[in-house]
Coordinates of N, CA and C in Angstrom, one line a residue:
M279 N 9.6 -78.0 3.7 CA 9.2 -77.5 5.0 C 9.2 -76.0 5.1
K280 N 10.2 -75.4 4.6 CA 10.2 -73.9 4.7 C 9.1 -73.2 3.9
T281 N 8.6 -73.8 2.8 CA 7.5 -73.2 2.1 C 6.2 -73.3 2.8
K282 N 6.1 -74.2 3.8 CA 4.9 -74.3 4.6 C 4.7 -73.0 5.4
F283 N 5.8 -72.4 5.8 CA 5.7 -71.2 6.7 C 5.6 -69.9 5.9
L284 N 5.9 -70.0 4.6 CA 5.9 -68.8 3.8 C 4.6 -68.1 3.6
L285 N 3.6 -68.8 3.3 CA 2.2 -68.2 3.1 C 1.7 -67.6 4.4
P286 N 1.8 -68.3 5.6 CA 1.3 -67.6 6.8 C 2.1 -66.4 7.2
L287 N 3.4 -66.3 6.9 CA 4.2 -65.1 7.1 C 3.8 -64.0 6.3
L288 N 3.5 -64.3 5.0 CA 3.0 -63.3 4.1 C 1.7 -62.7 4.5
L289 N 0.8 -63.6 5.0 CA -0.5 -63.1 5.4 C -0.4 -62.2 6.7
I290 N 0.6 -62.5 7.6 CA 0.8 -61.7 8.8 C 1.4 -60.4 8.4
A291 N 2.3 -60.4 7.4 CA 3.1 -59.1 7.1 C 2.2 -58.2 6.2
L292 N 1.3 -58.7 5.5 CA 0.5 -57.9 4.5 C -0.2 -56.7 5.1
P293 N -0.9 -56.8 6.3 CA -1.5 -55.6 6.9 C -0.4 -54.6 7.2
F294 N 0.8 -55.0 7.6 CA 1.8 -54.0 8.0 C 2.2 -53.2 6.8
F295 N 2.4 -53.9 5.7 CA 2.8 -53.2 4.4 C 1.7 -52.2 4.0
E296 N 0.5 -52.7 4.1 CA -0.6 -51.9 3.6 C -0.8 -50.6 4.5
S297 N -0.6 -50.7 5.8 CA -0.6 -49.6 6.7 C 0.5 -48.6 6.4
N298 N 1.7 -49.1 6.2 CA 2.8 -48.2 5.8 C 2.6 -47.4 4.5
A299 N 2.1 -48.1 3.6 CA 1.8 -47.5 2.3 C 0.7 -46.4 2.4
G300 N -0.3 -46.7 3.3 CA -1.3 -45.7 3.5 C -0.7 -44.4 4.2
I301 N 0.2 -44.6 5.1 CA 0.9 -43.5 5.8 C 1.7 -42.6 4.8
I302 N 2.4 -43.3 3.9 CA 3.2 -42.6 2.9 C 2.3 -41.8 2.0
Y303 N 1.2 -42.4 1.6 CA 0.3 -41.8 0.7 C -0.3 -40.5 1.4
R304 N -0.7 -40.7 2.6 CA -1.3 -39.5 3.3 C -0.3 -38.4 3.5
V305 N 0.9 -38.7 3.8 CA 2.0 -37.7 4.0 C 2.2 -36.9 2.7
E306 N 2.3 -37.7 1.6 CA 2.5 -37.1 0.2 C 1.2 -36.2 -0.1
Q307 N 0.0 -36.7 0.2 CA -1.2 -36.0 -0.1 C -1.2 -34.7 0.7
T308 N -0.8 -34.7 2.0 CA -0.8 -33.5 2.8 C 0.2 -32.5 2.3
K309 N 1.4 -32.9 1.9 CA 2.4 -32.0 1.3 C 1.9 -31.3 0.1
I310 N 1.2 -32.1 -0.8 CA 0.7 -31.5 -2.0 C -0.4 -30.5 -1.7
S311 N -1.3 -30.9 -0.7 CA -2.4 -30.0 -0.4 C -1.8 -28.6 0.2
E312 N -0.8 -28.7 1.1 CA -0.2 -27.5 1.6 C 0.4 -26.7 0.6
T313 N 1.1 -27.3 -0.4 CA 1.8 -26.5 -1.4 C 0.7 -25.8 -2.3
D314 N -0.4 -26.5 -2.6 CA -1.4 -25.9 -3.4 C -2.0 -24.7 -2.7
S315 N -2.3 -24.8 -1.4 CA -2.9 -23.6 -0.7 C -2.0 -22.4 -0.6
F316 N -0.6 -22.7 -0.5 CA 0.3 -21.6 -0.4 C 0.6 -20.9 -1.8
E317 N 0.3 -21.6 -2.9 CA 0.6 -21.0 -4.2 C -0.3 -19.8 -4.4
Q318 N -1.5 -19.8 -3.9 CA -2.5 -18.7 -4.1 C -2.2 -17.6 -3.1
T319 N -1.3 -16.7 -3.4 CA -1.0 -15.6 -2.5 C -2.0 -14.5 -2.5
L320 N -1.9 -13.6 -1.6 CA -2.8 -12.4 -1.6 C -2.8 -11.7 -2.9
A321 N -1.6 -11.4 -3.4 CA -1.5 -10.7 -4.7 C -2.2 -11.4 -5.8
Q322 N -2.2 -12.7 -5.8 CA -2.9 -13.4 -6.8 C -4.4 -13.4 -6.6
R323 N -4.9 -13.5 -5.4 CA -6.3 -13.5 -5.1 C -6.9 -12.2 -5.2
R324 N -6.2 -11.1 -4.8 CA -6.8 -9.8 -4.8 C -5.7 -8.8 -5.4
R325 N -5.6 -8.8 -6.7 CA -4.6 -8.1 -7.4 C -4.8 -6.6 -7.3
F326 N -6.0 -6.1 -7.4 CA -6.3 -4.7 -7.6 C -7.0 -4.1 -6.4
Y327 N -7.0 -2.8 -6.2 CA -7.8 -2.2 -5.1 C -8.1 -0.8 -5.5
I328 N -9.1 -0.2 -4.9 CA -9.5 1.2 -5.1 C -9.9 1.7 -3.7
G329 N -9.9 3.0 -3.5 CA -10.2 3.5 -2.2 C -10.3 5.0 -2.2
G330 N -10.5 5.5 -1.0 CA -10.6 7.0 -0.8 C -10.0 7.4 0.5
M331 N -9.5 8.6 0.6 CA -8.8 9.1 1.8 C -9.3 10.5 2.2
Y332 N -9.4 10.8 3.5 CA -9.5 12.1 3.9 C -8.1 12.7 4.4
N333 N -7.8 13.9 3.9 CA -6.4 14.4 4.2 C -6.6 15.7 5.0
Y334 N -5.7 15.8 6.0 CA -5.6 17.0 6.8 C -4.1 17.5 6.6
S335 N -4.0 18.6 5.8 CA -2.6 19.1 5.4 C -2.3 20.3 6.2
M336 N -1.0 20.4 6.7 CA -0.5 21.5 7.3 C 0.6 22.1 6.4
W337 N 0.3 23.2 5.7 CA 1.2 23.8 4.7 C 2.3 24.6 5.4
S338 N 3.5 24.5 4.9 CA 4.6 25.2 5.5 C 4.6 26.7 5.4
D339 N 5.3 27.3 6.4 CA 5.5 28.8 6.2 C 6.6 29.0 5.2
Y340 N 6.7 30.2 4.7 CA 7.6 30.5 3.6 C 8.2 31.9 3.7
T341 N 9.6 32.0 3.5 CA 10.3 33.2 3.5 C 11.2 33.2 2.3
N342 N 11.1 34.2 1.4 CA 12.0 34.2 0.3 C 13.2 35.1 0.5
D343 N 14.0 35.3 -0.6 CA 15.2 36.1 -0.5 C 15.0 37.6 -0.2
Q344 N 13.8 38.1 -0.5 CA 13.5 39.5 -0.2 C 12.8 39.6 1.2
N345 N 12.9 38.5 1.9 CA 12.3 38.5 3.3 C 10.8 38.7 3.3
I346 N 10.2 38.2 2.3 CA 8.7 38.2 2.3 C 8.3 36.9 3.0
K347 N 7.4 37.1 4.0 CA 7.0 35.9 4.8 C 5.6 35.6 4.6
L348 N 5.3 34.3 4.4 CA 3.9 33.8 4.3 C 3.7 32.7 5.3
S349 N 2.6 32.7 6.0 CA 2.2 31.7 7.0 C 1.3 30.7 6.4
G350 N 1.7 29.5 6.3 CA 0.9 28.4 5.8 C -0.3 28.1 6.7
K351 N -1.4 27.8 6.0 CA -2.6 27.4 6.7 C -2.9 25.9 6.7
N352 N -3.7 25.4 7.6 CA -4.1 24.0 7.5 C -5.3 23.9 6.6
A353 N -5.4 22.8 5.9 CA -6.5 22.6 5.0 C -6.9 21.1 4.9
S354 N -8.2 20.9 4.5 CA -8.7 19.5 4.4 C -8.9 19.3 2.9
S355 N -8.8 18.0 2.5 CA -9.0 17.6 1.1 C -9.4 16.1 1.1
F356 N -9.8 15.7 -0.1 CA -10.2 14.3 -0.3 C -9.4 13.7 -1.4
E357 N -9.2 12.4 -1.4 CA -8.2 11.8 -2.3 C -8.8 10.5 -2.9
L358 N -8.6 10.2 -4.1 CA -8.9 8.9 -4.8 C -7.7 8.1 -4.9
V359 N -7.8 6.8 -4.7 CA -6.7 5.8 -4.7 C -7.1 4.6 -5.6
A360 N -6.1 4.2 -6.4 CA -6.2 3.0 -7.1 C -4.8 2.3 -7.2
G361 N -4.8 1.0 -6.9 CA -3.5 0.3 -6.9 C -3.5 -1.1 -7.4
V362 N -2.3 -1.6 -7.6 CA -2.1 -3.0 -8.1 C -1.0 -3.6 -7.3
R363 N -1.2 -4.9 -6.8 CA -0.2 -5.6 -6.1 C 0.7 -6.4 -7.0
A364 N 2.0 -6.1 -7.0 CA 2.9 -7.0 -7.8 C 3.2 -8.3 -7.0
T365 N 3.4 -8.1 -5.7 CA 3.6 -9.2 -4.7 C 2.9 -8.9 -3.4
D366 N 2.9 -9.8 -2.5 CA 2.3 -9.6 -1.2 C 2.9 -8.4 -0.5
T367 N 4.2 -8.1 -0.8 CA 4.9 -7.0 0.0 C 5.2 -5.8 -0.9
F368 N 4.8 -5.7 -2.1 CA 5.1 -4.6 -3.0 C 3.9 -4.3 -3.9
R369 N 3.5 -3.0 -3.9 CA 2.4 -2.5 -4.7 C 2.7 -1.2 -5.3
V370 N 2.0 -0.9 -6.4 CA 2.1 0.4 -7.0 C 0.7 1.1 -6.9
E371 N 0.7 2.3 -6.5 CA -0.5 3.0 -6.2 C -0.6 4.4 -6.9
A372 N -1.7 4.7 -7.5 CA -1.9 6.0 -8.1 C -2.9 6.8 -7.2
N373 N -2.6 8.1 -6.9 CA -3.4 9.0 -6.1 C -3.7 10.2 -6.8
Y374 N -4.9 10.7 -6.6 CA -5.3 12.0 -7.1 C -5.9 12.8 -6.0
V375 N -5.4 14.0 -5.7 CA -5.9 14.8 -4.6 C -6.0 16.3 -5.1
K376 N -7.1 17.0 -4.6 CA -7.2 18.4 -4.9 C -7.0 19.2 -3.7
N377 N -5.9 19.9 -3.6 CA -5.5 20.7 -2.5 C -6.0 22.2 -2.6
D378 N -6.6 22.7 -1.6 CA -6.8 24.2 -1.5 C -5.9 24.8 -0.5
A379 N -4.7 25.2 -1.0 CA -3.7 25.7 -0.1 C -3.7 27.2 0.1
K380 N -3.4 27.7 1.3 CA -3.5 29.1 1.6 C -2.3 29.5 2.4
W381 N -1.8 30.8 2.1 CA -0.8 31.5 2.9 C -1.2 32.9 2.9
D382 N -1.6 33.4 4.1 CA -1.9 34.8 4.2 C -2.7 35.4 3.0
T383 N -2.1 36.2 2.2 CA -2.7 36.8 1.0 C -2.7 35.9 -0.2
L384 N -2.0 34.8 -0.2 CA -1.8 34.0 -1.3 C -2.6 32.7 -1.1
S385 N -3.3 32.3 -2.1 CA -4.0 31.0 -2.1 C -4.1 30.4 -3.5
F386 N -4.0 29.1 -3.6 CA -4.1 28.5 -5.0 C -4.6 27.0 -4.8
T387 N -5.2 26.6 -5.9 CA -5.8 25.2 -5.9 C -4.8 24.4 -6.7
S388 N -4.5 23.2 -6.2 CA -3.5 22.3 -6.8 C -4.2 20.9 -7.0
N389 N -4.4 20.6 -8.3 CA -4.8 19.2 -8.6 C -3.5 18.3 -8.8
T390 N -3.3 17.4 -7.9 CA -2.0 16.7 -7.9 C -2.3 15.2 -8.1
A391 N -1.5 14.6 -9.0 CA -1.6 13.1 -9.2 C -0.2 12.5 -9.0
F392 N -0.2 11.4 -8.2 CA 1.1 10.8 -7.8 C 1.0 9.3 -8.3
I393 N 2.2 8.8 -8.6 CA 2.4 7.3 -8.7 C 3.4 7.0 -7.6
N394 N 3.0 6.0 -6.8 CA 3.8 5.7 -5.6 C 4.2 4.2 -5.6
A395 N 5.4 4.0 -5.2 CA 5.9 2.6 -4.9 C 5.8 2.4 -3.4
I396 N 5.1 1.3 -3.0 CA 4.8 1.1 -1.6 C 5.3 -0.3 -1.2
F397 N 6.0 -0.4 -0.1 CA 6.4 -1.7 0.5 C 5.6 -2.0 1.7
D398 N 5.0 -3.1 1.8 CA 4.2 -3.5 2.9 C 5.1 -4.4 3.8
A399 N 5.1 -4.1 5.1 CA 5.9 -5.0 6.1 C 5.0 -6.2 6.5
R400 N 4.7 -7.0 5.5 CA 4.0 -8.2 5.8 C 4.9 -9.3 6.2
I401 N 4.6 -9.9 7.4 CA 5.4 -11.0 7.9 C 5.1 -12.3 7.2
D402 N 5.9 -12.6 6.2 CA 5.5 -13.6 5.2 C 5.2 -15.0 5.9
G403 N 6.1 -15.4 6.8 CA 5.8 -16.7 7.5 C 4.6 -16.8 8.3
L404 N 4.3 -15.7 9.0 CA 3.1 -15.6 9.8 C 1.9 -15.5 8.9
Y405 N 2.0 -14.8 7.9 CA 0.8 -14.6 6.9 C 0.5 -15.9 6.3
R406 N 1.5 -16.7 5.8 CA 1.2 -17.9 5.2 C 0.7 -19.0 6.1
L407 N 1.1 -18.9 7.4 CA 0.6 -19.9 8.4 C -0.9 -19.7 8.7
F408 N -1.2 -18.4 9.0 CA -2.6 -18.1 9.5 C -3.5 -17.5 8.4
R409 N -2.9 -17.2 7.2 CA -3.6 -16.7 6.0 C -4.1 -15.3 6.3
T410 N -3.6 -14.6 7.3 CA -4.1 -13.2 7.6 C -3.0 -12.5 8.4
Q411 N -3.0 -11.2 8.3 CA -2.2 -10.3 9.2 C -2.9 -9.0 9.3
A412 N -3.5 -8.7 10.5 CA -4.4 -7.6 10.7 C -3.7 -6.3 10.5
F413 N -2.6 -6.0 11.1 CA -1.9 -4.7 11.0 C -0.7 -4.9 10.1
V414 N -0.7 -4.1 9.0 CA 0.4 -4.1 8.0 C 1.0 -2.7 7.8
P415 N 2.1 -2.4 8.5 CA 2.8 -1.2 8.3 C 3.3 -1.1 6.9
Y416 N 3.5 0.2 6.4 CA 4.0 0.3 5.0 C 4.8 1.6 4.9
V417 N 5.7 1.7 4.0 CA 6.5 2.9 3.6 C 6.5 3.0 2.1
G418 N 6.6 4.3 1.6 CA 6.6 4.4 0.1 C 7.2 5.8 -0.3
A419 N 7.3 5.9 -1.6 CA 7.7 7.2 -2.2 C 7.1 7.3 -3.5
G420 N 6.8 8.6 -3.9 CA 6.1 8.8 -5.1 C 6.5 10.1 -5.9
A421 N 6.2 10.2 -7.1 CA 6.4 11.4 -7.9 C 5.2 11.6 -8.8
G422 N 5.0 12.9 -9.1 CA 3.8 13.2 -9.9 C 3.8 14.6 -10.5
L423 N 2.7 15.1 -10.8 CA 2.5 16.5 -11.4 C 1.4 17.2 -10.6
A424 N 1.6 18.5 -10.5 CA 0.6 19.3 -9.8 C 0.1 20.4 -10.8
W425 N -1.2 20.5 -11.0 CA -1.7 21.5 -11.9 C -2.3 22.6 -11.0
N426 N -1.7 23.8 -11.0 CA -2.0 24.8 -10.0 C -2.7 26.0 -10.7
D427 N -3.6 26.6 -9.9 CA -4.4 27.7 -10.3 C -4.6 28.7 -9.1
S428 N -4.1 29.9 -9.2 CA -4.1 30.8 -8.0 C -5.4 31.6 -8.1
D429 N -5.7 32.2 -6.9 CA -6.9 33.0 -6.7 C -6.5 34.5 -6.6
N430 N -7.6 35.3 -6.5 CA -7.4 36.8 -6.2 C -6.6 37.5 -7.2
G431 N -6.7 37.0 -8.5 CA -6.0 37.7 -9.6 C -4.5 37.5 -9.6
I432 N -3.9 36.7 -8.8 CA -2.5 36.4 -8.8 C -2.2 35.4 -9.9
K433 N -1.2 35.6 -10.7 CA -0.9 34.8 -11.8 C 0.3 33.9 -11.5
M434 N 0.1 32.6 -11.9 CA 1.2 31.6 -11.7 C 2.2 31.8 -12.8
D435 N 3.5 31.6 -12.5 CA 4.5 31.6 -13.5 C 4.3 30.4 -14.5
S436 N 3.9 29.3 -13.9 CA 3.6 28.1 -14.7 C 2.5 27.3 -14.0
N437 N 1.5 26.8 -14.7 CA 0.4 26.1 -14.1 C 0.7 24.7 -13.8
T438 N 1.8 24.2 -14.3 CA 2.2 22.8 -14.1 C 3.5 22.7 -13.3
S439 N 3.6 21.9 -12.3 CA 4.8 21.7 -11.5 C 5.0 20.2 -11.2
F440 N 6.3 19.9 -11.0 CA 6.6 18.5 -10.6 C 6.3 18.5 -9.1
A441 N 6.0 17.3 -8.6 CA 5.7 17.1 -7.2 C 6.3 15.7 -6.7
M442 N 6.7 15.6 -5.5 CA 7.2 14.4 -4.9 C 6.5 14.1 -3.6
A443 N 6.6 12.9 -3.1 CA 6.0 12.5 -1.9 C 6.7 11.4 -1.2
A444 N 6.7 11.4 0.1 CA 7.2 10.3 0.9 C 6.1 9.9 1.9
L445 N 5.8 8.7 2.1 CA 4.6 8.3 2.9 C 4.9 7.1 3.7
A446 N 4.1 7.0 4.8 CA 4.2 5.9 5.7 C 2.9 5.7 6.4
G447 N 2.6 4.5 6.9 CA 1.3 4.4 7.6 C 1.1 2.9 8.0
V448 N -0.1 2.6 8.3 CA -0.5 1.2 8.6 C -1.9 0.9 8.0
G449 N -2.0 -0.3 7.4 CA -3.2 -0.8 6.9 C -3.8 -1.7 8.0
V450 N -5.1 -1.6 8.2 CA -5.8 -2.5 9.1 C -6.7 -3.4 8.2
E451 N -6.2 -4.6 8.0 CA -6.9 -5.5 7.1 C -7.9 -6.4 7.8
F452 N -9.2 -6.2 7.6 CA -10.2 -7.0 8.3 C -10.3 -8.4 7.6
N453 N -10.1 -8.4 6.3 CA -10.1 -9.6 5.5 C -9.4 -9.3 4.2
D454 N -9.5 -10.2 3.2 CA -8.8 -10.0 1.9 C -9.4 -8.8 1.1
I455 N -10.7 -8.5 1.5 CA -11.4 -7.5 0.6 C -11.3 -6.1 1.2
F456 N -11.5 -5.9 2.5 CA -11.6 -4.6 3.0 C -10.5 -4.2 4.0
A457 N -10.0 -3.0 3.9 CA -8.9 -2.5 4.8 C -9.1 -1.0 5.1
L458 N -8.8 -0.6 6.3 CA -8.7 0.8 6.7 C -7.2 1.2 6.5
D459 N -7.0 2.5 6.3 CA -5.7 3.0 6.0 C -5.5 4.3 6.8
F460 N -4.4 4.3 7.6 CA -4.1 5.4 8.4 C -2.6 5.8 8.1
G461 N -2.3 7.0 7.7 CA -1.0 7.3 7.3 C -0.6 8.8 7.3
Y462 N 0.6 9.0 6.9 CA 1.2 10.3 6.8 C 1.9 10.4 5.4
R463 N 1.8 11.7 4.9 CA 2.5 11.9 3.6 C 3.2 13.3 3.6
Y464 N 4.4 13.3 3.2 CA 5.1 14.6 3.0 C 5.0 14.9 1.5
T465 N 4.5 16.1 1.2 CA 4.3 16.5 -0.2 C 5.1 17.8 -0.5
Y466 N 5.9 17.7 -1.6 CA 6.7 18.9 -2.0 C 6.3 19.2 -3.4
I467 N 6.0 20.5 -3.7 CA 5.6 20.9 -5.0 C 6.7 21.9 -5.5
F468 N 7.3 21.5 -6.6 CA 8.4 22.3 -7.1 C 7.9 23.5 -7.9
D469 N 8.5 24.7 -7.6 CA 8.4 25.9 -8.5 C 6.9 26.2 -8.8
A470 N 6.2 26.6 -7.7 CA 4.9 27.1 -7.8 C 4.8 28.6 -7.7
S471 N 5.8 29.3 -8.3 CA 6.0 30.7 -8.2 C 4.9 31.5 -8.8
T472 N 4.7 32.7 -8.3 CA 3.7 33.6 -8.9 C 4.3 35.0 -9.2
N473 N 3.5 35.9 -9.8 CA 4.0 37.2 -10.1 C 4.3 38.0 -8.9
T474 N 3.8 37.6 -7.7 CA 4.1 38.3 -6.5 C 5.1 37.6 -5.5
V475 N 5.2 36.3 -5.7 CA 6.1 35.5 -4.8 C 7.0 34.7 -5.7
S476 N 8.3 34.9 -5.7 CA 9.2 34.2 -6.5 C 9.8 33.0 -5.7
D477 N 10.3 32.0 -6.5 CA 11.0 30.9 -5.9 C 10.1 30.2 -4.8
F478 N 8.9 30.0 -5.1 CA 7.9 29.4 -4.2 C 7.8 28.0 -4.5
S479 N 8.2 27.1 -3.5 CA 8.1 25.7 -3.6 C 7.5 25.2 -2.3
P480 N 6.2 25.1 -2.2 CA 5.5 24.8 -0.9 C 5.6 23.3 -0.6
F481 N 5.5 23.0 0.7 CA 5.5 21.6 1.1 C 4.4 21.5 2.2
A482 N 4.0 20.3 2.4 CA 2.9 20.0 3.4 C 3.1 18.7 4.2
H483 N 2.8 18.7 5.5 CA 2.7 17.5 6.3 C 1.2 17.1 6.3
T484 N 0.9 16.0 5.7 CA -0.5 15.5 5.6 C -0.8 14.3 6.4
F485 N -1.8 14.3 7.2 CA -2.3 13.1 7.9 C -3.5 12.6 7.2
R486 N -3.5 11.3 7.0 CA -4.5 10.7 6.1 C -5.3 9.5 6.8
A487 N -6.6 9.4 6.4 CA -7.4 8.3 6.9 C -8.4 7.9 5.9
G488 N -8.5 6.6 5.6 CA -9.4 6.2 4.6 C -9.6 4.7 4.6
A489 N -10.1 4.2 3.4 CA -10.4 2.8 3.3 C -10.0 2.3 1.9
R490 N -9.7 1.0 1.8 CA -9.4 0.3 0.5 C -10.3 -0.9 0.3
V491 N -10.7 -1.1 -0.9 CA -11.5 -2.3 -1.2 C -10.7 -3.1 -2.3
H492 N -10.4 -4.4 -2.0 CA -9.6 -5.2 -2.9 C -10.4 -6.1 -3.7
F493 N -10.0 -6.4 -4.9 CA -10.8 -7.3 -5.8 C -9.9 -8.0 -6.8

């Protein structure tokens, strides 16, 4: 008698088991799909970038031990940028800029190259959820070399100097490919002395604006 009810019960229960199996399969499929989409980070999709910047530099005043005073002038310059992303929040960037710096009777041209370590304040959870973050603040520091050449017959003690930089700013990312960059850089050039001015190590406050293209 019991076996008479077994087949009808199995027929009634079968749709229930099939629906549950479908739900489990869909949940597992969704988890796998989400994992796959998150594995491809910005750094993996757009590892490299190039760009250009316009710089407005305010060179410092200078007074040496002999009380010789020089007033720094403001100057404009342009800069080439190339970088690589190690992660979504850390990148290494190379910069080349040609400065035409002036102080009263002294002026020199400085071709400066920097290597910078830059940290992006990307909100990882928000970025991964919406796949974008329009405003990305950043800070960084760099070191490099300056190749200096003075004007008006003034001779440099050395045509090569070490240089350092500290920078901060914000990137405005329209998409994964194109971004605007607005920032500030403090530049210090070591020992750019001449035959008329000793112990000369100029520094500048530079405001920057430009764009980056990622690929």
